Short mmCIF file of C-alpha atoms and ligand atoms in Angstrom, two decimals:
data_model
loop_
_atom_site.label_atom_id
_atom_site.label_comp_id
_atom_site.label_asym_id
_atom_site.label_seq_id
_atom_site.Cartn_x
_atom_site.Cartn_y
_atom_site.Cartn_z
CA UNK A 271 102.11 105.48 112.12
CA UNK A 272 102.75 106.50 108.74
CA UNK A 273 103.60 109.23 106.70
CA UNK A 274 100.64 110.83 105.79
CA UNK A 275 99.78 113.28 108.44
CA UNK A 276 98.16 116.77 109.27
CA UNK A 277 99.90 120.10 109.45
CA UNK A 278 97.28 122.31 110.71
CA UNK A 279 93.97 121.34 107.97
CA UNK A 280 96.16 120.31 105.19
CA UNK A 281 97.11 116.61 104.54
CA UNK A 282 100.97 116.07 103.72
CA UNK A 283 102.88 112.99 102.18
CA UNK A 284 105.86 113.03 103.89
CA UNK A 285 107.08 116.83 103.47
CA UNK A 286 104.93 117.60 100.57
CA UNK A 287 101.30 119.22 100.65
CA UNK A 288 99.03 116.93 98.93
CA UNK A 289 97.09 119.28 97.29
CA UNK A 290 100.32 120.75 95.67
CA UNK A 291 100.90 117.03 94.09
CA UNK A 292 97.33 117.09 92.99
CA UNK A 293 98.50 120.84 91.45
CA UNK A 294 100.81 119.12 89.25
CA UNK A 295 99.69 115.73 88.94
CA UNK A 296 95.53 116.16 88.69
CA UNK A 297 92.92 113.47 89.80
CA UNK A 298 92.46 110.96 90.28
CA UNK A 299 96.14 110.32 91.69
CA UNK A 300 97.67 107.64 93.26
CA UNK A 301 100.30 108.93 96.12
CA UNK A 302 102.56 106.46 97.72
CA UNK A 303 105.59 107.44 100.18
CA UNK A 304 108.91 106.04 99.98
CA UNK A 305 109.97 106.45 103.50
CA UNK A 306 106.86 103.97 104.34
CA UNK A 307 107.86 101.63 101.95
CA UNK A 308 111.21 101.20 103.26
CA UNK A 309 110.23 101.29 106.77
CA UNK A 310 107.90 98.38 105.56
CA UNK A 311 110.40 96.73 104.03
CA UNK A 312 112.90 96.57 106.99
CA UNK A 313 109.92 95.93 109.42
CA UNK A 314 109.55 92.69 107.61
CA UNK A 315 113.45 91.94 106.80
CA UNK A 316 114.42 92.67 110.19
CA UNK A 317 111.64 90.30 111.37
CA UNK A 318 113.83 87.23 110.57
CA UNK A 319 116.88 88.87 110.81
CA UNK A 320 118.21 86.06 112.92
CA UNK A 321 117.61 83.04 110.03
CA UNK A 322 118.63 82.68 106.17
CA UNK A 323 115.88 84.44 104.72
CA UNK A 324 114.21 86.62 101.42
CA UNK A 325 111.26 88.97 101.07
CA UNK A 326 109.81 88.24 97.46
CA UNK A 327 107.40 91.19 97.71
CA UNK A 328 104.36 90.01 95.85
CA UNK A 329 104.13 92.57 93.20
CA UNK A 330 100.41 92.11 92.09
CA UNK A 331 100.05 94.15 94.96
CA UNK A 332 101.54 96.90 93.47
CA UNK A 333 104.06 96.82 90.43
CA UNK A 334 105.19 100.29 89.43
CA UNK A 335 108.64 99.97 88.54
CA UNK A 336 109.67 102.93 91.15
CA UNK A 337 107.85 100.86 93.77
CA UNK A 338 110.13 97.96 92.78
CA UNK A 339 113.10 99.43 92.59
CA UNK A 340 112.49 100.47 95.93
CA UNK A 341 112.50 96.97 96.93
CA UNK A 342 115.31 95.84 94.82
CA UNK A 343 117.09 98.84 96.52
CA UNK A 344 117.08 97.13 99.73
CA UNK A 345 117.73 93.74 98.69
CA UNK A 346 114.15 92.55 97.90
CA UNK A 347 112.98 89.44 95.42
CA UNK A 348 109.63 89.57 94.31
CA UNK A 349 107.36 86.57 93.84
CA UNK A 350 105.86 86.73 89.94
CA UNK A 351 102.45 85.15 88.59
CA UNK A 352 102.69 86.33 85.07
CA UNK A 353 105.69 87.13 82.01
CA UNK A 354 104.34 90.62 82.47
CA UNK A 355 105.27 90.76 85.96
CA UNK A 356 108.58 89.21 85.19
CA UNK A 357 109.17 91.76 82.11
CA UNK A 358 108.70 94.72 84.89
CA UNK A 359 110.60 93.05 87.33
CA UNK A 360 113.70 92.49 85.16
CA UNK A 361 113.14 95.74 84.45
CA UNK A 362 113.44 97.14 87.71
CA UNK A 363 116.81 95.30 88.45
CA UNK A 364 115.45 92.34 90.63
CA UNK A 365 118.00 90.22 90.60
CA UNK A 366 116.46 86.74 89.01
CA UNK A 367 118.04 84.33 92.12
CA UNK A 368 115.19 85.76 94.14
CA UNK A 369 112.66 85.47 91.81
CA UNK A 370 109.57 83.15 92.43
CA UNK A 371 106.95 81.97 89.98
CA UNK A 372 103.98 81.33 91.62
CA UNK A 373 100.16 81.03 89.98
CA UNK A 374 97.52 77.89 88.55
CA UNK A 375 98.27 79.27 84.47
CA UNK A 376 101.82 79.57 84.08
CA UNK A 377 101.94 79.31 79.81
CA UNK A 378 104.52 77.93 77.79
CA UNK A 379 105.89 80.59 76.82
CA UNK A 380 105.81 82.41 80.19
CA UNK A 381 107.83 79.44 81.46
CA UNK A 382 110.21 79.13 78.90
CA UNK A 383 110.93 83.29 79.73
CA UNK A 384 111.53 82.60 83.29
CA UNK A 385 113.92 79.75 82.55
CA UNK A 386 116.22 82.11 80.22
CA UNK A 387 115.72 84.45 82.88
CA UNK A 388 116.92 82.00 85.47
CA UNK A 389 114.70 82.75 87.95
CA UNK A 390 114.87 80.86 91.15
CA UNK A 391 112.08 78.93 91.27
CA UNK A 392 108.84 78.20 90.11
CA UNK A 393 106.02 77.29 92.78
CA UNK A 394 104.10 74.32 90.73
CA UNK A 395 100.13 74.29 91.73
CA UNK A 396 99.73 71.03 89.32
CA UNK A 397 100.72 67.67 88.48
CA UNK A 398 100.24 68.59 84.60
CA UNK A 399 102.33 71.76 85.19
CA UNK A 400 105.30 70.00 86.73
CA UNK A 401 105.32 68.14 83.68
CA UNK A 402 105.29 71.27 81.30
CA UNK A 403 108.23 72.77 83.37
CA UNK A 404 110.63 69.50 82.68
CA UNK A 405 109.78 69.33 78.83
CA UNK A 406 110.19 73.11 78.18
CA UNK A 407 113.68 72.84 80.41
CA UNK A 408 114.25 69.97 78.27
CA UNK A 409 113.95 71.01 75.27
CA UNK A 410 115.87 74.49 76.47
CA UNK A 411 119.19 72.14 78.08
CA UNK A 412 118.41 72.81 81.26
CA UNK A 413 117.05 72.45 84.87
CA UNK A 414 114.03 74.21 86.38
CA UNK A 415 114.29 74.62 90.14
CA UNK A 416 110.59 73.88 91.73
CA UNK A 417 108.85 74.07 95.07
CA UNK A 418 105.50 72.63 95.02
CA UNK A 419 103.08 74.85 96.11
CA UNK A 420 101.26 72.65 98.93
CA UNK A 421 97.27 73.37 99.93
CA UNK A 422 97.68 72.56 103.32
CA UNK A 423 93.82 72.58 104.05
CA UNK A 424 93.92 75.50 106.90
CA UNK A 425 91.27 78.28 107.09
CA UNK A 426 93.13 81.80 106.90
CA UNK A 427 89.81 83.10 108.14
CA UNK A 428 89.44 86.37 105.76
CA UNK A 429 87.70 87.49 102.81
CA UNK A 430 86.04 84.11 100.67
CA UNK A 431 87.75 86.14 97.59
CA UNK A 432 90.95 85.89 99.06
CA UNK A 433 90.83 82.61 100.75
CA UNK A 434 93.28 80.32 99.17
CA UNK A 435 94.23 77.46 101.06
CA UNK A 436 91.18 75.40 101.26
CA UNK A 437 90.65 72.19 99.94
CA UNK A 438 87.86 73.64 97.40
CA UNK A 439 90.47 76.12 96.09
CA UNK A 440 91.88 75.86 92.87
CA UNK A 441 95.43 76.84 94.30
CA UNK A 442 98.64 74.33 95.22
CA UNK A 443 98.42 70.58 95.20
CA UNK A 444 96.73 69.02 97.88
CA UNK A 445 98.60 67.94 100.82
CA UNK A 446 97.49 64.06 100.93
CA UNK A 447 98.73 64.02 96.98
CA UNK A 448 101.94 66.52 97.63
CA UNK A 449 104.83 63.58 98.99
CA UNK A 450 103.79 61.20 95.40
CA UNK A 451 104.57 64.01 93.15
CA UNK A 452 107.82 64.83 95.09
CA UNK A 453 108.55 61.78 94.37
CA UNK A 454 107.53 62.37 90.61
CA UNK A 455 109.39 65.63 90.72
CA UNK A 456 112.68 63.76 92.02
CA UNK A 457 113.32 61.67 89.06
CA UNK A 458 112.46 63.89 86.39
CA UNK A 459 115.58 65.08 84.43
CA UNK A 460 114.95 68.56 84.32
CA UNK A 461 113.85 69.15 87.13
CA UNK A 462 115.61 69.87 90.38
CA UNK A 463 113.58 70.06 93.37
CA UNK A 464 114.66 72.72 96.11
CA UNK A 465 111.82 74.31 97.94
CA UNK A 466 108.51 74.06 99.72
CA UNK A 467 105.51 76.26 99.12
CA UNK A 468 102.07 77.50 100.36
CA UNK A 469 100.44 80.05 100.38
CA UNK A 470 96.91 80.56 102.21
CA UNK A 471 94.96 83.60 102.48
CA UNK A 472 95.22 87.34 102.05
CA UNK A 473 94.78 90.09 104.81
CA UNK A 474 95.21 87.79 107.52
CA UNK A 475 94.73 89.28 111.17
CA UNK A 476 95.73 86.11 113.56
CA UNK A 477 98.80 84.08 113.82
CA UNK A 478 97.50 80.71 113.84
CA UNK A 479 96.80 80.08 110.82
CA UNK A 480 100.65 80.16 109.80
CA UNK A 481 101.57 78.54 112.79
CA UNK A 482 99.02 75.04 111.37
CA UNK A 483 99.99 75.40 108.20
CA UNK A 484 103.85 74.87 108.90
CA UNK A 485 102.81 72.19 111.31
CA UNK A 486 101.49 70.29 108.60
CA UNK A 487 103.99 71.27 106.36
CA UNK A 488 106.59 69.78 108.87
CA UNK A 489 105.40 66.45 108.95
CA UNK A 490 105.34 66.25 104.52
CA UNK A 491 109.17 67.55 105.11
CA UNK A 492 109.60 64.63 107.28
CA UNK A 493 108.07 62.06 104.95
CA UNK A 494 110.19 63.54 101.87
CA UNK A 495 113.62 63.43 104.19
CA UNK A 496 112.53 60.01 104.43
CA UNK A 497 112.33 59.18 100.81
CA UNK A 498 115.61 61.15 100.20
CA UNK A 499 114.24 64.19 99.17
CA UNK A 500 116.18 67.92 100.51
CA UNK A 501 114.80 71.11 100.19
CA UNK A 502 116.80 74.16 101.06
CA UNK A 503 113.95 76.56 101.13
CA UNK A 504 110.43 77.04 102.65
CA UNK A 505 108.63 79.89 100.92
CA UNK A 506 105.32 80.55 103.40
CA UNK A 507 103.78 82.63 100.86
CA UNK A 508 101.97 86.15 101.83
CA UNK A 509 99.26 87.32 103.61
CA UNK A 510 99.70 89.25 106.89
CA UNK A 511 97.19 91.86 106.91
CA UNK A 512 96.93 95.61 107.80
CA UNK A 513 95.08 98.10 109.35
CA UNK A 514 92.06 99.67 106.91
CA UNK A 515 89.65 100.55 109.99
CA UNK A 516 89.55 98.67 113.39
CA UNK A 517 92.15 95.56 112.37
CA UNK A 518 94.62 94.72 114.98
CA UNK A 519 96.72 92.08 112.81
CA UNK A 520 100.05 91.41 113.93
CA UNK A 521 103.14 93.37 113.76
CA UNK A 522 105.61 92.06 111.37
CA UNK A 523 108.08 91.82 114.44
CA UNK A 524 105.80 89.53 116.50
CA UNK A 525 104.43 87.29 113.04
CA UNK A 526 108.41 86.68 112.90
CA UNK A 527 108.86 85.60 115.74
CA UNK A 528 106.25 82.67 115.78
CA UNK A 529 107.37 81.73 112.66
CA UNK A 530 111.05 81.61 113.35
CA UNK A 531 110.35 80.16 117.06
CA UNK A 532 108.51 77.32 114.36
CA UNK A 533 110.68 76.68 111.90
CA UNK A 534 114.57 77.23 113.12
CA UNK A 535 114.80 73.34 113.52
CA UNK A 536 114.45 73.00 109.99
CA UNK A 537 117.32 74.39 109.24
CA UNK A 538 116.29 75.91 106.12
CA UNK A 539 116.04 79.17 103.76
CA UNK A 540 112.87 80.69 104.48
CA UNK A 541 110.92 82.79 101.91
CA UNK A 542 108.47 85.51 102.42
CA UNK A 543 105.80 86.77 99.68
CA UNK A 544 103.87 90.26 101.34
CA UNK A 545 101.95 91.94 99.44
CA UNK A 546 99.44 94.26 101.02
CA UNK A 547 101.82 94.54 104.08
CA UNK A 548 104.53 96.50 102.36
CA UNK A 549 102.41 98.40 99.84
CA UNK A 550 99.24 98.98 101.65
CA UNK A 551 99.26 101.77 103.94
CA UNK A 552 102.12 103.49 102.18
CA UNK A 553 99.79 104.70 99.42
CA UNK A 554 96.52 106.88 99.63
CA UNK A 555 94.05 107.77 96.15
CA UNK A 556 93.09 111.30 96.62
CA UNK A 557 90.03 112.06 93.77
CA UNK A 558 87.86 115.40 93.36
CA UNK A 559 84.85 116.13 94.65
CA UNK A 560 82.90 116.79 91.68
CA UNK A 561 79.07 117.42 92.93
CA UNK A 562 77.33 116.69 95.87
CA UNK A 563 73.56 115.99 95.88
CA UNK A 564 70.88 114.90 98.13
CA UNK A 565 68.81 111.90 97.18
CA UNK A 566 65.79 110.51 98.41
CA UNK A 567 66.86 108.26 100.78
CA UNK A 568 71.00 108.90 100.94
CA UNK A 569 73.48 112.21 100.78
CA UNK A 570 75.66 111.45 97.84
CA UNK A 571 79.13 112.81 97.25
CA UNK A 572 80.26 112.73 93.58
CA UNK A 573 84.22 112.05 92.91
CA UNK A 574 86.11 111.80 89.89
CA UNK A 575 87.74 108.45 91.11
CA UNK A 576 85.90 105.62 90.59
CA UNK A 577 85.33 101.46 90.77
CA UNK A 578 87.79 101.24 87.38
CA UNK A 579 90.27 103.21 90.04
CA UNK A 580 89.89 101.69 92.89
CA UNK A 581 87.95 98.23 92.69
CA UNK A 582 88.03 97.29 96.30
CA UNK A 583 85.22 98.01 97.65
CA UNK A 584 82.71 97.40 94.83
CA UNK A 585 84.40 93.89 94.55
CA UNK A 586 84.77 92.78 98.22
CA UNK A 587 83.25 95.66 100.42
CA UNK A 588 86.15 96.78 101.15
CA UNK A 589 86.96 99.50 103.91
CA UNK A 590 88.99 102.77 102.72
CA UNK A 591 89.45 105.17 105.59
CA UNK A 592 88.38 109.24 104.13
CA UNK A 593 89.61 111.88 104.86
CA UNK A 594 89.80 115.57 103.65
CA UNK A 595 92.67 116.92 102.09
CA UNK A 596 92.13 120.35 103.54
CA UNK A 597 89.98 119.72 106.34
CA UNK A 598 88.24 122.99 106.15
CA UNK A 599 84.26 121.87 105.68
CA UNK A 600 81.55 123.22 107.65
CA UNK A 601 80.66 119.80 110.00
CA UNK A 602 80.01 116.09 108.97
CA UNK A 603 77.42 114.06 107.23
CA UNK A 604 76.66 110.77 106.46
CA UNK A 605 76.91 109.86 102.96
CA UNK A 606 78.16 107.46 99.90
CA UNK A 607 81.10 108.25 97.93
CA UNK A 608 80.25 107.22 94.21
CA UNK A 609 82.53 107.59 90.79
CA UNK A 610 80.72 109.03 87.67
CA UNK A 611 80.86 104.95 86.31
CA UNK A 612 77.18 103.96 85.20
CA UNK A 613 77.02 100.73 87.74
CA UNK A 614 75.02 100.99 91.03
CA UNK A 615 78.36 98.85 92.81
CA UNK A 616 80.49 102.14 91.97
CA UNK A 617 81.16 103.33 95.46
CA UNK A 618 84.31 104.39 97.38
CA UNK A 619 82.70 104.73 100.71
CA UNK A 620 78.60 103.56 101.74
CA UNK A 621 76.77 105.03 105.03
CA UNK A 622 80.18 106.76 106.29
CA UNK A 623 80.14 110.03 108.36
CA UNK A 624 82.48 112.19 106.63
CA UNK A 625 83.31 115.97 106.15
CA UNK A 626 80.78 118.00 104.43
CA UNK A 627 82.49 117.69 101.06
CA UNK A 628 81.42 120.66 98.88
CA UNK A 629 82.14 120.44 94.84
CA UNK A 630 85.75 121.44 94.33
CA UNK A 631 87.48 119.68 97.56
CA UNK A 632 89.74 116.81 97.62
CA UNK A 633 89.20 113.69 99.01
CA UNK A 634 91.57 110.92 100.37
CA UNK A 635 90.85 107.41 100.32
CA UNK A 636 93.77 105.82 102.83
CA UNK A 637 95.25 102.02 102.73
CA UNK A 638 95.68 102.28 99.10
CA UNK A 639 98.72 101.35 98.36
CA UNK A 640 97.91 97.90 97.64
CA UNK A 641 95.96 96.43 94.88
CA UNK A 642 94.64 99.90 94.02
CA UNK A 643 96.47 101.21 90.63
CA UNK A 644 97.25 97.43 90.45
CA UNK A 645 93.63 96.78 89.34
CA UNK A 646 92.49 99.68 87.97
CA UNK A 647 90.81 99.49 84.32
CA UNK A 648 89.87 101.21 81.86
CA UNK A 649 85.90 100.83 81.95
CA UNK A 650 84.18 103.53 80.91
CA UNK A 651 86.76 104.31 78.66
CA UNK A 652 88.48 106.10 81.79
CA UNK A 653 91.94 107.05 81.45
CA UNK A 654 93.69 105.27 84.24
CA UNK A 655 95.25 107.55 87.22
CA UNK A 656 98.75 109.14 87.87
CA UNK A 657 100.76 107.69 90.09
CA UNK A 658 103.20 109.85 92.49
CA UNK A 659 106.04 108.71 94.79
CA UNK A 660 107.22 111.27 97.10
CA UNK A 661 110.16 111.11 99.24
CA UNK A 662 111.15 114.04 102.20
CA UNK A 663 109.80 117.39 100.52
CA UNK A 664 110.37 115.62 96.41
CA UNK A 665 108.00 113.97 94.46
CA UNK A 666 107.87 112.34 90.84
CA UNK A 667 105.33 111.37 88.54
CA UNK A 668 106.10 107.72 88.45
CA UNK A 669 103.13 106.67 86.12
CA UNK A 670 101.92 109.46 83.96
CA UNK A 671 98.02 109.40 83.76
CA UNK A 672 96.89 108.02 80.78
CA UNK A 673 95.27 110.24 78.27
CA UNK A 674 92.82 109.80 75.55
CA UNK A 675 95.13 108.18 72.94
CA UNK A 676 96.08 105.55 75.16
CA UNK A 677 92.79 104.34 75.51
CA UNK A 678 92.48 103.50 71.52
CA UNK A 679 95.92 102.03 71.37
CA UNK A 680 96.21 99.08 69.62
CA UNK A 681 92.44 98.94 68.12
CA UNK A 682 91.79 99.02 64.66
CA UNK A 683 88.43 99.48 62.25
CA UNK A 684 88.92 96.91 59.45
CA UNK A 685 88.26 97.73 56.12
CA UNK A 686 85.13 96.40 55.55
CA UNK A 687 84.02 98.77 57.68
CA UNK A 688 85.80 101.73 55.94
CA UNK A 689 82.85 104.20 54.37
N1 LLP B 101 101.65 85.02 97.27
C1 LLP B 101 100.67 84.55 96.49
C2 LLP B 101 100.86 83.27 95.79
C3 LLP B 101 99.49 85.28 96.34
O1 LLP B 101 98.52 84.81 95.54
C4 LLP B 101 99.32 86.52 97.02
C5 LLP B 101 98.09 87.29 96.88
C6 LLP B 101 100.39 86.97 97.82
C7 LLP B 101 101.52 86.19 97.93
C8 LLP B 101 100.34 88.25 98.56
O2 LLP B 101 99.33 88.30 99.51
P1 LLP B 101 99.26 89.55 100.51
O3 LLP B 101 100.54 89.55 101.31
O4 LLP B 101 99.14 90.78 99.70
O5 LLP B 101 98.08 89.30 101.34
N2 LLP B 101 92.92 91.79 95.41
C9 LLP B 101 92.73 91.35 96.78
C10 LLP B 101 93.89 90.54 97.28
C11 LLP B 101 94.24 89.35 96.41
C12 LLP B 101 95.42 88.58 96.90
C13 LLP B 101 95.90 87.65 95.86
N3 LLP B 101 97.09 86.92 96.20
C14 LLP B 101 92.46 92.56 97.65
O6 LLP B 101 92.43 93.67 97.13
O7 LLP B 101 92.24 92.43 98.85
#
């Protein structure tokens, strides 16, 4: 359940009409709903209420600063890949203790911001980063708190995009090579080594995979106890997947207790990094119809939201439930929802029955809270789409949508070009 329901034909956020945020705000527009967030939140705190523990919500997912705040609100961290990220965070008041730096690129200069920052800690995917994290805390005076992120070799079983725990992915350190560079980590001087890391796979719909990974995280834990290495955290990364159509993944409530039931012996301070989980279904895109028309072979309904809006299904085939704003069309058809972008992969929706949209309506593309806005682009020379929060019968324009200006911002015609 979530908070975008019916009242008679018309689709609400919470208490407000969407088509009277789409009055105000325009398309395409991204609407997300407080109340879901939180209950999101708190589904997933309350999860592992009964150990030490910290949601770092993974804010590629989603990084409006309202959206954060909301986290920060409630006592959330956020797990960072990029200075930009960290800027925002900051921003939104995350406190830096629960700040983790994960990500294969980290650059100088984004590490020496997150040590004057004094994030918690940075999740190191190399043997050549660990060594740029002790000479830039070197040459700063001071200690950089690490987990290394371990590959643990375990098949998340989702989306090859999104797969990240394999051997052949360019993510972590592998697990056979992870216990030597403990070791290397140990005697550095400016380094102080205080967590464990993985991460595996995105939209996950099983258990299992979680459960092998910290199996064969256990047994490196036990080899670096022997060796004299502590840890006092465990960070298990992201990935618990949603609902988009007919997934049945786990409820945050039942993935804690496996995990808990799995690591409790340990004894130590476990770290969470969702994503989609927290963000996903507690946003919707709602674009325009703009014109409908009949090809030869396919029934094609024309939006103003397109792949620069919402990438996910041109990129991964993807799954957005639609729906009608006003459900108030004369019987169903099967068509493809496609943006006005010159690309044949600019689709919304392929081969789906769906109202008979008629130029003029508003259509709702569900589940997309989550990586939506987050990597929309300009292409096209599209101005990139509002974003709205509501909460009860309120809502704000938390991103205004960008307008022409913005798009030339920052370019320049040099002289030699000047006529
Ligand atoms: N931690 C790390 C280190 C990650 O790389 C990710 C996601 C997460 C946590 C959060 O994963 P989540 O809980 O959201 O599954 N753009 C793709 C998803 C890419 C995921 C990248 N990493 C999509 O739209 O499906």
């Amino acid at each position: 359940m979530h908070h975008f329901q019916y009242r008679g034909n018309e689709l609400y956020a919470e208490e407000v009409a969407v088509k009277d945020i789409v009055a105000k705000a325009g398309t395409p527009v991204y609407i997300y709903s407080h109340a879901t967030l939180e209950r999101h939140f708190r589904a997933m705190d309350d999860a592992f209420a009964a150990v030490p523990h910290t949601i770092c919500y993974s804010m590629k997912a989603n990084s409006n600063l309202a959206v954060l705040k909301t986290f920060a609100n409630l006592g959330g961290g956020v797990d960072i890949v990029s200075g930009g990220e960290l800027y925002r965070a900051l921003k939104a008041g995350i406190d830096p203790k629960k700040i983790v730096y994960s990500g294969v690129g980290k650059k100088d200069d984004e590490i020496e911001y997150a040590l004057k920052a004094g994030i918690l800690m940075f999740n190191v995917e190399s043997e050549e980063e660990l060594d740029r994290i002790n000479e830039i805390a070197g040459s700063l005076g001071t200690k950089a708190g690490i987990a290394i992120r371990v590959n643990p070799d375990v098949d998340p079983e989702t989306h090859p995009y999104i797969t990240t725990g394999l051997k052949k992915a360019k993510f972590g350190i592998n697990i056979e090579r992870s216990l030597d560079q403990y070791k290397r980590a140990a005697a550095m001087p400016h380094i102080e080594v205080i967590g464990i890391d993985c991460h595996i796979g995105s939209q996950l719909t099983k258990i299992s995979p979680f459960v092998d990974t910290i199996r064969k995280l256990k047994r490196l834990i036990a080899g670096l106890e022997e060796a004299g290495i502590r840890l006092t955290y465990f960070d298990l990364g992201g990935g618990l997947g949603i609902t988009y159509d007919e997934e049945a993944p786990p409820l945050p409530a039942e993935y804690g207790r496996a995990i808990v039931e799995e690591t409790r012996d340990m004894g130590l301070h476990l770290i969470f990094e969702p994503g989609r989980n927290l963000v996903g279904n507690a946003g919707i895109m709602v674009g325009k119809c703009l014109y409908t028309k009949k090809g030869e072979e396919k029934n094609f309904v024309i939006v103003d939201a397109a792949m620069n809006d919402l990438a996910r299904p041109s990129l991964y085939g993807s799954f957005h439930g639609v729906q009608a704003v006003c459900k108030d069309q004369d019987g169903s058809i099967v068509a493809d929802i496609v943006g006005p972008i010159c690309e044949s992969g600019d689709f919304l929706a392929k081969d789906r029955e769906m109202p008979r949209f008629r130029g003029g309506d508003l259509v709702a593309f569900m589940s997309a809270g989550a990586y939506g806005f987050a990597m929309s682009s300009n292409y096209n020379s599209r101005p990139r789409a509002a974003e709205v929060m509501v909460k009860g019968d309120t809502f704000t324009i938390i991103r205004e949508r960008e307008n022409r200006d913005d798009l030339i911002k920052g370019e320049n015609i040099p002289d030699f070009l000047q006529k």
